[in-house]
XYZ file of C-alpha atoms in Angstrom:
661
model
C 0.153 0.130 -0.135
C 1.449 3.373 -0.651
C 0.430 6.961 0.681
C 1.172 9.568 -1.537
C 2.740 12.642 -0.004
C 0.324 15.734 1.116
C -2.870 13.814 -0.737
C -5.393 11.927 -0.060
C -4.863 9.286 -3.178
C -4.023 5.572 -2.142
C -2.394 3.362 -4.575
C -3.096 -0.271 -3.332
C -2.502 -3.490 -5.111
C -3.215 -6.059 -1.647
C -4.233 -5.207 1.508
C -3.309 -7.505 4.323
C -5.750 -7.259 7.653
C -4.054 -8.894 10.214
C -5.498 -10.600 13.085
C -3.529 -12.556 15.955
C -5.258 -14.461 19.024
C -4.110 -17.645 20.777
C -5.059 -21.191 19.641
C -8.249 -22.544 21.474
C -7.395 -25.360 23.187
C -11.109 -26.830 23.036
C -10.900 -30.500 21.911
C -6.968 -30.475 21.384
C -7.683 -28.708 17.837
C -7.239 -25.109 16.475
C -10.322 -23.491 15.182
C -10.960 -23.585 11.203
C -13.549 -20.984 10.850
C -12.334 -18.160 8.552
C -12.146 -14.278 10.323
C -15.021 -12.515 9.507
C -14.136 -9.965 6.679
C -17.150 -7.564 8.192
C -15.474 -6.996 11.444
C -13.383 -4.289 12.452
C -10.056 -5.502 13.247
C -9.535 -5.954 17.158
C -6.781 -5.204 19.357
C -5.451 -8.194 21.271
C -2.117 -7.749 22.774
C 1.051 -6.935 20.740
C 2.279 -10.474 18.018
C 5.786 -11.478 20.206
C 6.673 -13.713 16.819
C 5.673 -16.224 14.550
C 7.544 -19.103 14.512
C 7.257 -22.712 12.176
C 3.598 -23.451 12.421
C 1.249 -24.608 10.078
C -0.055 -22.505 7.520
C -3.372 -23.092 5.608
C -4.962 -21.080 2.506
C -8.373 -20.570 2.699
C -11.290 -18.955 0.537
C -14.571 -17.606 1.863
C -16.381 -18.727 -1.145
C -15.646 -22.077 -3.252
C -12.864 -24.567 -3.655
C -9.475 -24.482 -1.461
C -6.594 -22.324 -2.781
C -3.567 -24.220 -4.211
C -0.171 -23.040 -5.448
C 0.301 -19.692 -6.815
C -3.082 -18.317 -4.698
C -2.648 -14.325 -4.808
C -2.404 -13.759 -9.170
C -4.718 -16.218 -9.718
C -8.027 -15.031 -7.396
C -11.187 -13.892 -9.323
C -11.832 -10.178 -8.569
C -14.420 -10.457 -5.742
C -12.824 -13.202 -3.734
C -10.741 -12.973 -0.371
C -8.472 -14.841 0.606
C -7.737 -16.018 4.100
C -4.188 -17.363 5.589
C -3.835 -18.824 9.091
C -0.782 -19.705 10.723
C 0.161 -20.868 14.717
C 3.644 -20.306 16.435
C 4.922 -22.828 18.855
C 3.700 -20.393 21.619
C -0.185 -21.097 20.489
C -0.556 -17.622 19.111
C -2.685 -17.434 15.743
C -2.246 -15.192 12.882
C -4.626 -14.456 10.773
C -3.992 -12.993 7.054
C -6.805 -11.460 5.059
C -5.803 -10.757 1.542
C -8.572 -8.499 -0.427
C -8.676 -7.827 -4.053
C -8.257 -4.649 -5.268
C -11.710 -3.718 -6.061
C -12.512 -3.710 -2.360
C -10.211 -0.812 -1.001
C -13.307 1.662 -1.193
C -15.314 -0.184 0.826
C -12.876 -1.597 3.237
C -11.223 1.872 4.056
C -15.010 2.663 4.839
C -15.510 -0.349 6.648
C -12.591 -0.301 9.012
C -12.318 3.432 9.387
C -8.669 3.316 8.306
C -7.396 7.237 9.997
C -4.464 8.801 7.954
C -1.682 10.652 8.753
C -1.933 10.292 12.653
C 0.657 10.302 14.676
C 1.723 7.667 17.106
C 2.447 7.949 21.417
C 5.076 5.690 23.052
C 2.083 3.364 24.234
C 1.378 2.673 20.334
C -2.054 4.767 20.828
C -2.949 7.194 17.849
C -2.995 10.911 18.327
C -3.966 13.982 16.116
C -1.131 15.955 15.106
C -0.426 19.187 17.228
C -1.434 22.470 15.223
C 1.882 24.117 13.557
C 2.916 26.836 12.275
C 1.644 25.750 8.567
C -1.546 25.562 10.192
C -1.305 29.285 10.903
C -3.343 32.355 9.100
C -2.577 35.936 9.428
C -4.253 38.294 11.532
C -6.475 40.613 11.156
C -8.284 38.920 8.669
C -6.683 39.879 4.962
C -10.445 40.219 3.285
C -9.108 37.379 0.844
C -11.990 34.613 2.008
C -14.845 33.786 4.939
C -13.059 30.147 4.293
C -9.893 28.438 5.682
C -9.384 26.830 2.131
C -10.432 27.775 -1.122
C -14.061 26.120 -1.977
C -16.873 26.451 -4.332
C -19.780 25.681 -2.650
C -21.653 25.034 -5.694
C -19.436 21.714 -5.654
C -21.388 20.664 -2.795
C -25.065 20.805 -3.908
C -25.931 17.412 -4.687
C -23.757 16.031 -1.705
C -25.958 18.590 0.535
C -29.021 17.528 -0.571
C -28.072 13.532 -0.029
C -26.467 14.233 3.071
C -29.487 16.105 4.585
C -31.775 13.022 3.620
C -29.875 10.239 5.410
C -31.592 8.637 8.175
C -30.605 6.959 10.997
C -31.531 3.011 10.564
C -29.361 1.193 13.259
C -25.981 2.822 15.016
C -23.485 5.767 14.716
C -21.052 3.386 11.964
C -24.152 2.573 9.783
C -25.148 6.234 9.637
C -21.562 7.295 8.784
C -21.341 4.391 5.971
C -24.768 5.859 4.673
C -23.215 9.211 4.374
C -20.084 8.314 2.820
C -21.797 7.020 -0.199
C -21.626 10.405 -2.184
C -18.140 11.187 -0.218
C -15.312 10.422 -2.473
C -12.442 12.959 -0.309
C -11.880 13.609 3.272
C -13.432 17.403 2.396
C -16.469 15.673 0.741
C -16.405 13.421 3.985
C -16.634 16.536 6.834
C -19.215 18.100 4.294
C -21.231 15.423 4.853
C -21.057 14.872 8.022
C -21.594 18.542 8.816
C -24.957 18.888 6.665
C -26.296 15.565 8.556
C -25.622 17.074 12.288
C -26.766 20.849 11.482
C -29.895 19.365 9.282
C -30.843 16.796 12.108
C -29.496 17.474 15.528
C -31.491 20.024 17.382
C -30.168 22.307 20.533
C -31.297 20.498 23.652
C -31.534 23.848 26.050
C -32.847 21.447 28.977
C -29.557 19.462 28.807
C -27.377 22.298 28.108
C -28.815 24.004 31.500
C -28.767 20.983 33.558
C -25.224 19.879 32.202
C -26.696 16.298 31.713
C -23.524 14.107 30.489
C -26.349 11.403 28.977
C -27.042 13.878 26.687
C -23.397 14.304 25.116
C -23.245 10.357 24.178
C -23.628 9.455 20.233
C -26.056 6.933 20.943
C -28.474 9.077 22.711
C -28.037 11.854 20.333
C -29.144 9.577 17.825
C -32.029 8.317 19.638
C -33.277 11.808 20.566
C -31.533 13.553 17.795
C -30.905 16.712 20.654
C -27.782 17.282 22.589
C -25.589 20.551 23.907
C -22.569 22.026 22.380
C -20.246 19.561 23.863
C -22.546 16.956 22.247
C -22.507 18.082 18.669
C -18.251 18.749 19.035
C -18.089 14.927 20.558
C -20.792 13.616 17.549
C -18.967 15.650 14.958
C -15.506 14.446 16.098
C -16.940 10.499 16.364
C -18.566 10.458 13.052
C -15.266 11.924 11.351
C -12.880 9.035 13.230
C -15.392 6.373 11.881
C -14.717 7.885 8.703
C -11.286 8.570 8.899
C -10.816 11.646 9.091
C -8.738 13.502 11.883
C -11.157 15.518 14.284
C -10.520 16.590 17.602
C -13.040 18.608 19.879
C -11.658 22.138 21.101
C -13.399 23.652 24.513
C -13.410 27.189 24.959
C -15.298 30.700 25.676
C -17.755 32.102 22.945
C -19.886 35.055 22.453
C -23.013 33.102 21.547
C -26.560 32.827 23.646
C -26.696 34.958 27.084
C -23.625 37.241 25.837
C -23.361 40.611 26.945
C -21.264 43.229 24.785
C -18.349 44.082 27.376
C -18.747 40.766 29.174
C -15.647 38.885 30.924
C -14.499 35.183 30.823
C -13.623 33.523 33.686
C -14.060 29.972 35.083
C -15.355 26.897 33.007
C -15.427 27.041 29.195
C -19.254 27.564 27.601
C -18.560 25.849 24.592
C -17.092 23.401 22.214
C -16.195 22.987 18.657
C -14.034 20.702 16.324
C -11.201 21.282 14.279
C -10.610 18.598 11.139
C -7.596 17.963 9.314
C -7.740 18.665 5.841
C -4.968 18.752 2.861
C -2.417 19.079 4.997
C -3.517 21.721 7.949
C -6.332 22.048 10.574
C -9.394 24.011 9.824
C -12.492 24.909 12.479
C -16.041 24.237 12.723
C -18.980 24.632 14.781
C -21.983 22.486 13.925
C -23.693 23.452 17.081
C -23.785 26.991 15.603
C -24.490 25.888 11.968
C -27.597 24.251 12.634
C -29.394 27.321 14.113
C -30.226 29.465 17.141
C -31.791 29.925 20.239
C -34.392 32.683 20.646
C -33.075 34.791 23.312
C -36.900 35.670 24.290
C -38.359 32.307 23.755
C -34.971 30.267 24.798
C -36.588 28.138 21.623
C -34.359 26.737 19.306
C -35.177 26.791 15.536
C -33.228 25.075 12.847
C -31.599 27.757 10.659
C -28.446 26.565 8.800
C -25.464 28.727 9.066
C -22.762 27.927 6.306
C -20.184 30.635 7.962
C -19.329 28.322 10.743
C -18.173 25.695 8.354
C -14.092 25.633 7.825
C -14.143 29.286 9.102
C -11.070 31.855 8.465
C -9.578 31.367 11.947
C -9.315 35.258 12.016
C -12.895 35.622 11.970
C -13.826 32.635 14.042
C -11.886 34.281 16.715
C -14.490 36.842 16.635
C -16.617 34.377 18.896
C -14.819 31.363 19.567
C -11.606 31.381 22.206
C -10.077 28.091 22.630
C -8.121 26.584 26.073
C -5.401 26.303 24.187
C -4.367 29.224 22.117
C -2.409 27.114 19.136
C -6.343 25.889 18.268
C -6.706 29.724 17.157
C -4.553 28.669 14.097
C -3.720 32.554 14.327
C -0.527 34.349 14.205
C -0.085 36.248 16.111
C -2.419 34.356 18.680
C -4.877 36.921 20.512
C -5.277 37.177 24.401
C -8.149 36.783 26.320
C -8.680 40.302 26.901
C -8.290 41.009 23.589
C -10.781 38.562 22.880
C -12.892 40.251 25.540
C -12.640 43.710 24.343
C -12.426 43.382 20.174
C -15.570 44.517 18.387
C -18.356 41.350 17.873
C -19.148 40.804 14.174
C -22.145 38.410 14.003
C -21.926 35.866 11.643
C -24.707 37.781 9.398
C -22.166 40.582 9.151
C -19.793 38.619 6.893
C -22.859 36.206 5.288
C -24.191 39.770 3.914
C -21.540 40.791 2.432
C -19.844 43.469 5.148
C -15.893 43.509 5.216
C -15.572 46.107 8.217
C -16.958 48.949 10.514
C -16.150 51.465 12.114
C -15.569 52.031 15.449
C -14.012 48.804 16.036
C -15.193 48.628 20.022
C -18.168 47.552 21.097
C -18.561 50.436 23.405
C -19.076 53.763 21.998
C -19.749 56.755 23.142
C -20.908 60.748 21.494
C -19.180 63.509 21.032
C -21.147 66.635 21.205
C -24.420 64.442 21.596
C -23.358 62.489 18.238
C -21.901 59.173 17.453
C -21.146 58.166 13.736
C -21.354 54.264 12.566
C -19.897 53.597 9.173
C -20.126 50.059 7.236
C -17.850 48.657 4.273
C -19.561 46.212 1.941
C -18.216 44.173 -1.068
C -21.605 45.323 -2.868
C -24.686 47.690 -2.293
C -26.310 46.546 0.845
C -29.760 47.808 2.198
C -29.541 48.488 6.013
C -31.803 49.790 8.877
C -31.139 50.485 12.835
C -32.909 50.162 16.093
C -32.015 52.511 18.806
C -33.306 51.046 21.801
C -35.710 48.970 20.060
C -37.204 52.209 17.635
C -36.106 53.430 14.278
C -35.645 56.824 15.849
C -32.846 59.715 16.416
C -30.498 58.636 13.674
C -29.917 59.303 9.829
C -28.470 56.387 7.631
C -27.637 57.332 4.060
C -26.503 54.221 1.841
C -23.432 54.510 0.206
C -22.102 52.378 -3.003
C -20.134 49.710 -0.747
C -21.639 50.314 2.519
C -23.666 53.339 4.297
C -23.262 55.804 7.151
C -25.124 56.549 10.498
C -25.147 59.415 12.457
C -26.847 58.888 15.585
C -28.694 61.655 18.426
C -29.623 60.291 21.256
C -32.539 62.116 22.724
C -31.105 61.893 26.475
C -28.135 61.169 28.156
C -27.725 57.686 29.265
C -26.646 54.354 27.931
C -28.695 52.838 24.795
C -28.543 49.503 22.662
C -27.835 50.288 19.086
C -28.456 47.637 16.311
C -27.913 47.738 12.805
C -29.403 45.349 10.381
C -28.560 44.712 7.126
C -30.768 42.980 3.921
C -28.404 41.593 1.570
C -29.137 39.062 -1.132
C -32.568 37.673 0.793
C -35.741 39.487 1.484
C -35.011 39.906 5.420
C -33.196 42.134 7.585
C -30.693 40.144 9.809
C -29.012 42.022 12.752
C -25.285 42.046 11.805
C -24.125 44.303 14.551
C -24.590 45.757 17.909
C -23.462 48.470 20.050
C -23.718 50.020 23.727
C -23.798 53.434 23.302
C -23.104 55.962 26.062
C -24.127 59.304 25.959
C -23.009 61.944 28.687
C -24.749 64.889 27.049
C -27.470 64.896 24.331
C -27.711 67.877 22.189
C -31.169 69.500 22.650
C -31.266 71.453 19.143
C -31.033 68.228 17.315
C -34.693 66.809 17.131
C -35.021 64.344 14.502
C -38.741 63.806 13.071
C -40.530 60.925 14.134
C -41.380 59.723 10.448
C -37.976 60.387 9.191
C -37.651 56.842 8.234
C -34.259 55.083 6.529
C -32.390 55.782 4.408
C -32.454 59.489 4.154
C -30.695 60.934 0.878
C -30.782 59.609 -2.657
C -28.452 56.546 -3.143
C -27.749 53.821 -5.702
C -31.098 51.930 -4.470
C -33.070 55.143 -5.350
C -31.422 54.794 -9.052
C -32.600 51.155 -8.857
C -36.121 52.503 -8.219
C -36.005 54.857 -11.229
C -34.500 57.816 -9.653
C -31.913 59.400 -11.035
C -29.521 62.544 -10.892
C -31.068 64.147 -8.145
C -30.299 68.122 -7.409
C -29.426 67.112 -3.785
C -27.048 64.633 -3.600
C -26.824 65.243 0.210
C -29.671 63.411 2.799
C -29.937 67.214 4.599
C -31.351 70.339 2.871
C -30.902 73.552 4.685
C -33.440 76.333 3.458
C -33.391 79.912 5.249
C -36.740 81.324 3.681
C -38.286 77.828 4.001
C -38.745 77.499 0.583
C -36.524 75.033 -1.854
C -36.881 73.141 -4.643
C -35.700 69.316 -5.552
C -35.605 68.078 -9.034
C -34.501 64.539 -10.548
C -34.967 62.277 -13.417
C -37.449 59.632 -13.621
C -37.693 56.659 -16.150
C -40.222 55.554 -18.272
C -43.451 54.607 -16.992
C -42.440 55.655 -13.374
C -44.949 57.801 -10.899
C -43.393 59.799 -8.101
C -45.514 60.391 -5.145
C -44.128 62.949 -2.065
C -45.296 64.121 1.541
C -43.875 66.198 3.989
C -43.556 65.445 7.870
C -43.612 66.926 11.106
C -43.760 66.581 14.492
C -45.748 69.647 15.052
C -47.655 72.571 13.550
C -50.395 72.232 11.175
C -48.601 69.153 8.844
C -51.669 66.908 9.449
C -51.737 63.467 7.379
C -54.625 65.735 5.252
C -52.213 68.657 4.063
C -49.151 66.832 4.385
C -48.906 66.727 0.588
C -50.556 70.382 0.211
C -47.255 71.666 1.005
C -45.512 70.292 -2.241
C -46.340 71.234 -5.490
C -45.140 68.643 -8.058
C -43.993 69.585 -11.654
C -43.272 67.353 -14.445
C -41.150 68.540 -17.468
C -40.258 65.397 -20.097
C -38.439 62.823 -17.985
C -37.767 65.575 -15.132
C -39.524 65.566 -12.057
C -39.662 68.773 -9.394
C -40.599 68.956 -6.284
C -41.619 72.536 -4.651
C -41.589 72.448 -1.095
C -42.707 75.352 1.198
C -42.604 74.649 4.814
C -45.266 75.742 7.290
C -43.056 76.868 10.506
C -39.710 76.500 11.258
C -38.468 73.172 12.134
C -36.979 70.056 10.994
C -39.528 67.634 8.338
C -39.215 64.515 6.315
C -39.991 64.858 3.038
C -40.689 61.048 1.690
C -40.620 59.954 -1.662
C -42.339 56.755 -3.233
C -42.619 55.418 -6.519
C -44.853 52.961 -8.421
C -44.846 51.723 -11.679
C -47.696 52.738 -13.440
C -48.653 49.526 -15.470
C -48.480 47.734 -12.146
C -51.401 47.646 -9.208
C -50.573 47.766 -6.117
C -49.240 50.600 -3.581
C -46.807 53.126 -4.022
C -43.354 51.916 -2.756
C -41.497 54.113 -0.023
C -37.771 54.636 -1.723
C -36.098 57.276 0.437
C -36.376 61.010 2.346
C -34.674 64.072 2.854
C -34.341 65.979 6.077
C -35.378 69.783 5.207
C -33.746 71.989 8.163
C -35.376 75.504 8.766
C -34.484 77.774 11.555
C -36.144 81.167 10.209
C -39.001 81.420 12.989
C -40.412 84.244 10.507
C -41.525 81.361 7.919
C -44.827 80.646 7.631
C -45.870 79.229 4.162
C -49.396 78.220 3.097
C -50.392 74.890 1.423
C -49.916 74.251 -2.254
C -53.283 74.421 -4.350
C -54.944 71.658 -4.242
C -54.571 68.948 -7.258
C -57.129 66.550 -9.076
C -56.766 63.382 -10.961
C -57.077 65.034 -14.299
C -54.181 67.550 -13.517
C -51.660 66.033 -16.327
C -48.375 64.321 -15.853
C -46.859 67.034 -17.861
C -48.701 70.412 -16.614
C -46.796 73.365 -14.848
C -47.961 75.541 -12.434
C -46.232 79.329 -12.982
C -48.793 81.366 -10.449
C -50.523 81.407 -7.953
C -48.306 78.929 -6.232
C -49.705 79.607 -3.011
C -53.409 77.282 -2.208
C -54.727 80.301 -0.080
C -55.785 83.309 -2.168
C -56.297 86.768 -0.900
C -59.855 88.021 -0.823
C -60.968 90.892 -2.998
C -58.092 90.597 -4.880
C -57.867 90.374 -8.641
C -54.981 87.264 -8.965
C -52.769 86.796 -12.156
C -52.813 82.948 -13.596
C -50.254 81.236 -15.526
C -50.225 77.753 -16.230
C -48.690 75.281 -18.938
C -51.257 72.706 -19.852
C -51.022 70.143 -22.303
C -54.027 68.354 -24.230
C -56.557 70.637 -23.179
C -59.200 72.772 -25.991
C -60.079 75.221 -23.277
C -59.299 76.541 -19.937
C -60.827 78.836 -17.274
C -60.925 79.866 -13.759
C -64.232 79.794 -11.768
C -64.963 81.864 -8.405
C -68.241 83.932 -8.065
C -67.777 84.553 -11.827
C -66.411 82.563 -14.867
C -62.849 83.830 -15.844
C -61.744 82.447 -19.459
C -57.880 81.882 -20.030
C -56.259 81.940 -23.211
C -53.389 80.619 -24.936
C -50.494 82.701 -25.441
C -47.704 82.301 -28.032
C -45.159 80.810 -25.477
C -47.860 78.160 -25.116
C -49.048 79.339 -21.641
C -52.703 79.689 -20.428
C -52.850 83.057 -18.724
C -55.979 85.355 -17.190
C -56.989 86.776 -14.242
C -59.658 86.140 -11.886
C -61.008 88.097 -8.901
C -61.919 86.679 -5.567
C -64.606 88.918 -4.378
C -67.511 87.122 -3.430
C -66.296 83.102 -3.133
C -64.603 81.246 -0.467
C -63.111 78.707 -3.297
C -61.423 79.077 -7.124
C -60.832 76.497 -9.221
C -58.953 75.665 -12.584
C -60.995 74.021 -15.033
C -60.233 72.354 -18.485
C -62.112 71.332 -21.594
C -60.496 68.646 -23.423
C -62.221 68.240 -26.304
C -63.547 70.756 -28.467
C -66.625 68.836 -29.280
C -67.805 68.443 -25.679
C -68.901 70.647 -23.028
C -67.585 69.339 -19.850
C -65.271 70.930 -18.121
C -62.883 69.198 -15.446
C -61.693 70.142 -12.161
C -57.714 70.257 -12.059
C -56.799 72.554 -8.916
C -58.558 74.083 -6.390
C -57.698 77.320 -4.247
C -58.747 78.553 -1.029
C -59.998 81.708 -0.170
C -59.003 84.159 2.524
C -61.858 85.337 4.995
C -62.358 89.030 4.732
């Protein structure tokens, strides 16, 4: 048998399996029953030597063999040679054909590359320099070896569907049917455990040692972290893969930011030896999670903890022996306690780094800033003490920036969530935020949702080239104009929200007047008073049913206490997409005045203004409908149009209020 260096390939022409035992004295004769080829080799003490004794050749099937037996055997036959020495020790040698090699490796669990101690027992090689990875993470991969997860699709499906029939060895044998390398063996075992073994919270709390035994785990399909690690190690060893259990501290269920670790270890995971190096896995955390509010376990497969890069694994796993960090340089327990904890979803969803790099942050002049860098555009949201308030979150092409303004002094829990490629936001980062002095001048509207300001996402939703690329708009007179391109077939809706004053649900759109020019939309905004307002922007595809979708909002700020703008005129459904209003822009007209009107209206035959009387508008050479109207004796004024000259029905398009005398 030849084992090629640094390879899993095995070249075998013949495999000899040797059994030694004392010759039975019963009836003065030795047993002539051949050794069971299906039984694993048994250790019965060292063989002192073989003298000149009786030697016999046997077959399991067919006639006795004679002569040059090895070369003449059929491919499916097994030969057995039995010999005795002068002390009565029996030596049985099985000769198996070449075609039986793969099954025999699985059957007899031939562990490869195992060291032997002074007593002859096999033991795993301890991690050394060639096993280590550089710290901090170099961003090259989430894994400790090059992997294409697509290569596991068939194997993963198969392994997840294998059921327990009898014992552990048969289960491993079934899993290995589709595994053709050590890597695939480890993958099959990992997938099976992660999809079939449930975390037993009661056993973990009671420290029930019975729950750790593989036989009990197979029966109940429940265990705790020690049981997961022990089962994983046992199954790997049965399959012939070097594996060890690593105890240590973890930032898992029940972990509190800034927590110190001491006393007995609270977790266990595994290291496996693949392709000449040690690699780390945690099947407990790969299988699912425990809800902290209900203490119930939910199966939720997590790929992150399979062959995790050690520089990432150290963020929430600290082994009892620093060598099992597989890092250069290794980290101290104090560093482990103080280092920023990025949850697995942080990396699963494509995050690369975050600032600050400490889990406890303090405000400066009432503000704290968090930035995240991601490898691709990602949607984010945040919660401060469980509410999406008191922060400005703006999206960047590869990440986000969050400014947080706590309303009062105190300690806060800041959580950041990311969406990634899924439809679900997942918690990726958590900080403890300490505010010694709040900035009372900053009071953000409660309706200011995330994100704030245009971004790659608004462009993706059909809004392009905004006139204001920054998230905050400052105005000294309480008015502003925001414009942007709109893709074909997209409708835009906007509304203004403040925390106090006359902006109610009925009038929140009346402080915005929307104008369309070809593929450009302009939003004219007039604030009812000084303060901070959220200008929310929604879009919808015209040809599709359903509601408008929120895209982003601006924060509009005005400190001028003299500002007191009225609403814009109310528009009706017949107000055309490409219509333009030049005057009057105020939705409230003075009483007893002649008020000039100027509009650009498309596709109409006639236009008029109706108050106490009717006032026709005329079409100018420049394409504007112009005229004037007296507000005497009326409470409301309407602009009306006739779309077809052959009809006599006029449609309402604008409505104005008239001030009381």
